[in-house]
PDB file of C-alpha atoms in Angstrom:
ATOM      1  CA  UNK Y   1     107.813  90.203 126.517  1.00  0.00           C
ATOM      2  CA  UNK Y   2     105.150  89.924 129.039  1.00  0.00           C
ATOM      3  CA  UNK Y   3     104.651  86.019 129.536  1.00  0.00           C
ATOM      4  CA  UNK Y   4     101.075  84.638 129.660  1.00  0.00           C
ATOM      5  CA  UNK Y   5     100.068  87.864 128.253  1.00  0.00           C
ATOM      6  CA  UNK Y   6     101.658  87.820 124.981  1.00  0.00           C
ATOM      7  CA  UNK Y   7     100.410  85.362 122.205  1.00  0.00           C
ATOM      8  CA  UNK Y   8     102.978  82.857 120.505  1.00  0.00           C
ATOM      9  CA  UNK Y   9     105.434  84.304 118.459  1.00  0.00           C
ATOM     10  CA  UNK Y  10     108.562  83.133 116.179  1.00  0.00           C
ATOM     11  CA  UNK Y  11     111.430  84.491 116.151  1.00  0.00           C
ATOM     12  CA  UNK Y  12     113.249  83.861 112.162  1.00  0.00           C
ATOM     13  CA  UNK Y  13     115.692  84.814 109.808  1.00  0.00           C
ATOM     14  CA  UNK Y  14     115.318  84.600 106.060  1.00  0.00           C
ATOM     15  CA  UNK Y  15     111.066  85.421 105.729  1.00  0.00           C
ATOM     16  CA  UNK Y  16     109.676  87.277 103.360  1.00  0.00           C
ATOM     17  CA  UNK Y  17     106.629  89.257 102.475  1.00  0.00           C
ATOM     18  CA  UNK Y  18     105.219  90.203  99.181  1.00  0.00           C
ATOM     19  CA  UNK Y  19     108.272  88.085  97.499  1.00  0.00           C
ATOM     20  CA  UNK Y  20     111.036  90.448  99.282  1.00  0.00           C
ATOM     21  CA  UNK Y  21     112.734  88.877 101.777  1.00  0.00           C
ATOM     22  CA  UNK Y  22     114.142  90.057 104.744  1.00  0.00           C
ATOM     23  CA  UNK Y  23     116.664  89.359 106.941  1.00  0.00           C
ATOM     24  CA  UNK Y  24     115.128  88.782 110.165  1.00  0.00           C
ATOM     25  CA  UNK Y  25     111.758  89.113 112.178  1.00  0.00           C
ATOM     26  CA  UNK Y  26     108.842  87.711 114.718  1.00  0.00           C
ATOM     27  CA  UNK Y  27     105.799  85.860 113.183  1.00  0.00           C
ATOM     28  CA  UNK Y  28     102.927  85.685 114.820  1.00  0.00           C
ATOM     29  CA  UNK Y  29      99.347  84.096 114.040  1.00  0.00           C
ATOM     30  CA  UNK Y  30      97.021  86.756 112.593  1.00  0.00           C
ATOM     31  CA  UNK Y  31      95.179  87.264 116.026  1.00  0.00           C
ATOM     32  CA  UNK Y  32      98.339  88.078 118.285  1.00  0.00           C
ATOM     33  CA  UNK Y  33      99.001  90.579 120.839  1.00  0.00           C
ATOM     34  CA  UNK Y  34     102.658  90.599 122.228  1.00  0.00           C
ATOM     35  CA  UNK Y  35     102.743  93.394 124.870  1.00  0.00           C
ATOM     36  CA  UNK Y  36     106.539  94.389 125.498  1.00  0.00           C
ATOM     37  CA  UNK Y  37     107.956  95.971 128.734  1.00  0.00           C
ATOM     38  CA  UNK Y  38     110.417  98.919 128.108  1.00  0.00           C
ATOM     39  CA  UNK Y  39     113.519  98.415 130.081  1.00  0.00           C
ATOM     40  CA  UNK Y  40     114.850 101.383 129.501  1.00  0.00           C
ATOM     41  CA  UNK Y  41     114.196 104.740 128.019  1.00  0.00           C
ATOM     42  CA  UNK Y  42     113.567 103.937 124.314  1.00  0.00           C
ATOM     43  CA  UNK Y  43     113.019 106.463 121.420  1.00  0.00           C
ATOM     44  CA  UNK Y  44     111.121 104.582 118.786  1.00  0.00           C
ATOM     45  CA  UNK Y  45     110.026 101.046 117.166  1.00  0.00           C
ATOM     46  CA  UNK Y  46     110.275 100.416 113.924  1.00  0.00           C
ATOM     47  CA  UNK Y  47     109.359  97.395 111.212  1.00  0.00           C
ATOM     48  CA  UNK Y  48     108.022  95.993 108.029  1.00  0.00           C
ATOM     49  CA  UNK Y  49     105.006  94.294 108.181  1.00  0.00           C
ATOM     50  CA  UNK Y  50     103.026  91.907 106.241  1.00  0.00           C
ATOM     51  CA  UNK Y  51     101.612  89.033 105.667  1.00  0.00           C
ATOM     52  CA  UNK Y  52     104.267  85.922 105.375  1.00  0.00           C
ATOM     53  CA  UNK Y  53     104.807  84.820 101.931  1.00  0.00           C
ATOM     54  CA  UNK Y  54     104.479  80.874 103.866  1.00  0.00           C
ATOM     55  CA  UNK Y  55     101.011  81.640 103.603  1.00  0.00           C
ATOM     56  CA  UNK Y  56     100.974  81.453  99.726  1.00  0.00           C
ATOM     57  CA  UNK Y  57      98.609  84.681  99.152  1.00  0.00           C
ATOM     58  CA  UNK Y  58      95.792  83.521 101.846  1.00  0.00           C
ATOM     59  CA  UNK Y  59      95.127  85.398 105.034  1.00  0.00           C
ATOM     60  CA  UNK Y  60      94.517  89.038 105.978  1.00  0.00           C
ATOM     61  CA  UNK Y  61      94.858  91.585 108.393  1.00  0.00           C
ATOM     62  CA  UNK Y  62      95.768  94.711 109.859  1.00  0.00           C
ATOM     63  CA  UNK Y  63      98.632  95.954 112.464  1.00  0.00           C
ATOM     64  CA  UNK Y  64      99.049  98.366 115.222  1.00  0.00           C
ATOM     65  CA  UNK Y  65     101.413  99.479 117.302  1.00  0.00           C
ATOM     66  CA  UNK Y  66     100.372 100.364 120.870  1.00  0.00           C
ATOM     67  CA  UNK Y  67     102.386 102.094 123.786  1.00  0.00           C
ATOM     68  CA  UNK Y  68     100.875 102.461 127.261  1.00  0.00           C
ATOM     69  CA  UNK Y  69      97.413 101.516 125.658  1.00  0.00           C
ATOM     70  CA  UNK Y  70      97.106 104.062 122.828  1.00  0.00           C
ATOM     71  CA  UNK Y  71      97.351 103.486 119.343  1.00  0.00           C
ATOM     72  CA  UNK Y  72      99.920 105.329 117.733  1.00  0.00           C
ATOM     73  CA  UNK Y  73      99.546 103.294 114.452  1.00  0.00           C
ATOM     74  CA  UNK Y  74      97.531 101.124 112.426  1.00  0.00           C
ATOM     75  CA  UNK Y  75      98.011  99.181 109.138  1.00  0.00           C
ATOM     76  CA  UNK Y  76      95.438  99.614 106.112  1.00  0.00           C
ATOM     77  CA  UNK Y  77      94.270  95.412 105.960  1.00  0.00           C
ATOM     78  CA  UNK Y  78      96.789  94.098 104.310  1.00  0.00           C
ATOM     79  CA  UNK Y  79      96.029  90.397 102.234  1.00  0.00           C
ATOM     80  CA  UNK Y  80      98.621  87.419 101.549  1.00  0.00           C
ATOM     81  CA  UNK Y  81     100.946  88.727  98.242  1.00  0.00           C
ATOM     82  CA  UNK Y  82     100.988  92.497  99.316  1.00  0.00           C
ATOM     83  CA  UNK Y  83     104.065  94.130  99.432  1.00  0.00           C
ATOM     84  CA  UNK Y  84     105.358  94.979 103.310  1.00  0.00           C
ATOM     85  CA  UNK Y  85     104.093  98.390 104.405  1.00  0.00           C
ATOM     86  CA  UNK Y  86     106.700 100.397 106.925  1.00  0.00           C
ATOM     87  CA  UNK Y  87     106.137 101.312 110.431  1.00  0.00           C
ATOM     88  CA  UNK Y  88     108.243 103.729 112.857  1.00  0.00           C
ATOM     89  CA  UNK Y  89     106.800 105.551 116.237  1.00  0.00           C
ATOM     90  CA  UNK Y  90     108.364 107.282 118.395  1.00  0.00           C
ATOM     91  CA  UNK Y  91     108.081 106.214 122.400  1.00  0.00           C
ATOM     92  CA  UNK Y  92     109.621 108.908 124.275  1.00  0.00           C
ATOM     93  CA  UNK Y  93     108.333 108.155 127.808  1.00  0.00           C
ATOM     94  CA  UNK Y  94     106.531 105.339 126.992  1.00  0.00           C
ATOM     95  CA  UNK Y  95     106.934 102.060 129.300  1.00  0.00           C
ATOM     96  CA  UNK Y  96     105.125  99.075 126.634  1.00  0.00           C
ATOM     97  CA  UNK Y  97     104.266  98.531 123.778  1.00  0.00           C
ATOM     98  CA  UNK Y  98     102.007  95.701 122.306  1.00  0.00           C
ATOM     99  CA  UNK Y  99     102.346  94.567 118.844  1.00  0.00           C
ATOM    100  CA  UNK Y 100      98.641  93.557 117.974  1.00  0.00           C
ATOM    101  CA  UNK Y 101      97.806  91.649 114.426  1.00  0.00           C
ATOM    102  CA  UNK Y 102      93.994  91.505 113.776  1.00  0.00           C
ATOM    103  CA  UNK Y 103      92.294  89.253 111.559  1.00  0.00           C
ATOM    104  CA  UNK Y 104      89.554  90.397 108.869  1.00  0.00           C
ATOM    105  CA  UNK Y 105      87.360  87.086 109.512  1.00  0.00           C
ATOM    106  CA  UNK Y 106      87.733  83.931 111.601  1.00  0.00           C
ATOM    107  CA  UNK Y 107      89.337  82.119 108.969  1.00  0.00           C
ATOM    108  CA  UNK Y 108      92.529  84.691 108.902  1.00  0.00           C
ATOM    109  CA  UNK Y 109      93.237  83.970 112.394  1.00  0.00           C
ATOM    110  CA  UNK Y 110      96.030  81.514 111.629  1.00  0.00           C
ATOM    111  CA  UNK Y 111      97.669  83.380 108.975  1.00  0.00           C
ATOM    112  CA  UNK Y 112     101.104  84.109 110.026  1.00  0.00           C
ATOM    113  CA  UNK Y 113     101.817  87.800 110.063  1.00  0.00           C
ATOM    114  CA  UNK Y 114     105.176  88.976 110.046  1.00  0.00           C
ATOM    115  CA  UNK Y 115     106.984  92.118 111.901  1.00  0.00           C
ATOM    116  CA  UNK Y 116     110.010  92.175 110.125  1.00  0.00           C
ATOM    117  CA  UNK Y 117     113.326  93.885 110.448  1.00  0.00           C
ATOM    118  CA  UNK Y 118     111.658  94.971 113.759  1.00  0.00           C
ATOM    119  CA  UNK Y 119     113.844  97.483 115.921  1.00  0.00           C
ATOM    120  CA  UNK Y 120     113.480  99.266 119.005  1.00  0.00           C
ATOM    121  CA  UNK Y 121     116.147 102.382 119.438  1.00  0.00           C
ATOM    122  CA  UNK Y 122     116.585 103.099 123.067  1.00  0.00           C
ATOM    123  CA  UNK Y 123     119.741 104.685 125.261  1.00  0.00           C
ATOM    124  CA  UNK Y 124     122.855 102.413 124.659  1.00  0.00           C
ATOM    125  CA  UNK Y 125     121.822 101.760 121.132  1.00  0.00           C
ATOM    126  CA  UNK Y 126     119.193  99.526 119.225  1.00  0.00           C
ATOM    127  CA  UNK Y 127     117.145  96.541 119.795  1.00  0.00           C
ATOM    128  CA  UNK Y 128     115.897  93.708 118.561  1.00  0.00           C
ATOM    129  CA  UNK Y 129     112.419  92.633 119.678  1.00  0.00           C
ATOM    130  CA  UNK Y 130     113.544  89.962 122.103  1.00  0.00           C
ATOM    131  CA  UNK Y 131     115.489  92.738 124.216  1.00  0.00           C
ATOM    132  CA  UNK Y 132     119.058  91.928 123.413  1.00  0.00           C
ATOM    133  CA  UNK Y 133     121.374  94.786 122.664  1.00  0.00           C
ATOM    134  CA  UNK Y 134     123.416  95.715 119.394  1.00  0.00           C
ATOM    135  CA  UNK Y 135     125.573  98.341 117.832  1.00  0.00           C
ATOM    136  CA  UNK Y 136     123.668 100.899 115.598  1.00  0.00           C
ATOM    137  CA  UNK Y 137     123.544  99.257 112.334  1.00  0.00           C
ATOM    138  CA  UNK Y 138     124.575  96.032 113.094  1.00  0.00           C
ATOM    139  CA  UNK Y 139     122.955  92.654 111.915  1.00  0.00           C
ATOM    140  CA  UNK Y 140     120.422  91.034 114.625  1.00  0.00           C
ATOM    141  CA  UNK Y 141     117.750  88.645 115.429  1.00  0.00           C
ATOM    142  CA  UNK Y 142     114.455  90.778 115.912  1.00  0.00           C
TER     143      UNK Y 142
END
């Protein structure tokens, strides 16, 4: 992650969204941008996202994955209680990618969204979204 750049994020285990829980994720506040630099080639990013069932049903807002400054997807808004909606793009040649959660008014901004099971696959295998390596299929902090 690009520091001073990227807003504050939390990495966790055991969140949930929607009342499913997941095994692992970031949080974020629900005006973030965490901008990512691409080590190495990667193929795609993938994720749940949602708003974090800590919230108790308030907050809202909508997702989008960027690479190299273009959107490649967005989120419907999504509101505290909805169920986690799935995200995977491909990056083939892409060098970052920002993870950007946008509020629907002022008082969302400190809803904590949540990017969960988030994976990047790139050469040597998958990754979590704090760069560390893993085995395909294998259990990690994201």
């Amino acid at each position: 992650m690009r520091p001073g750049e990227s807003s504050w994020v939390w990495q966790r285990q055991g969140l949930s969204i929607g009342g499913t829980p997941y095994a692992d994720g970031v949080t974020v506040h629900g005006a973030s941008s965490v901008t990512i630099d691409l080590n190495r080639p990667c193929s795609a990013y993938q994720a749940v996202v949602g708003i974090d069932d800590l919230t108790m049903g308030l907050g809202e807002a909508r997702f989008s994955v960027r690479a190299d400054g273009v959107t490649l997807w967005s989120s419907p808004w999504m509101a505290g209680g909805d169920a986690a909606v799935p995200v995977r793009v491909g990056l083939t040649g892409r060098k970052t990618v920002t993870l950007v959660a946008e509020p629907r008014s002022a008082g969302d901004n400190l809803a904590l969204a949540d990017w969960a099971e988030s994976r990047f696959t790139c050469d040597g295998g998958s990754s979590g979204t704090d760069g560390t390596d893993s085995e395909e299929g294998a259990e990690e902090s994201g």
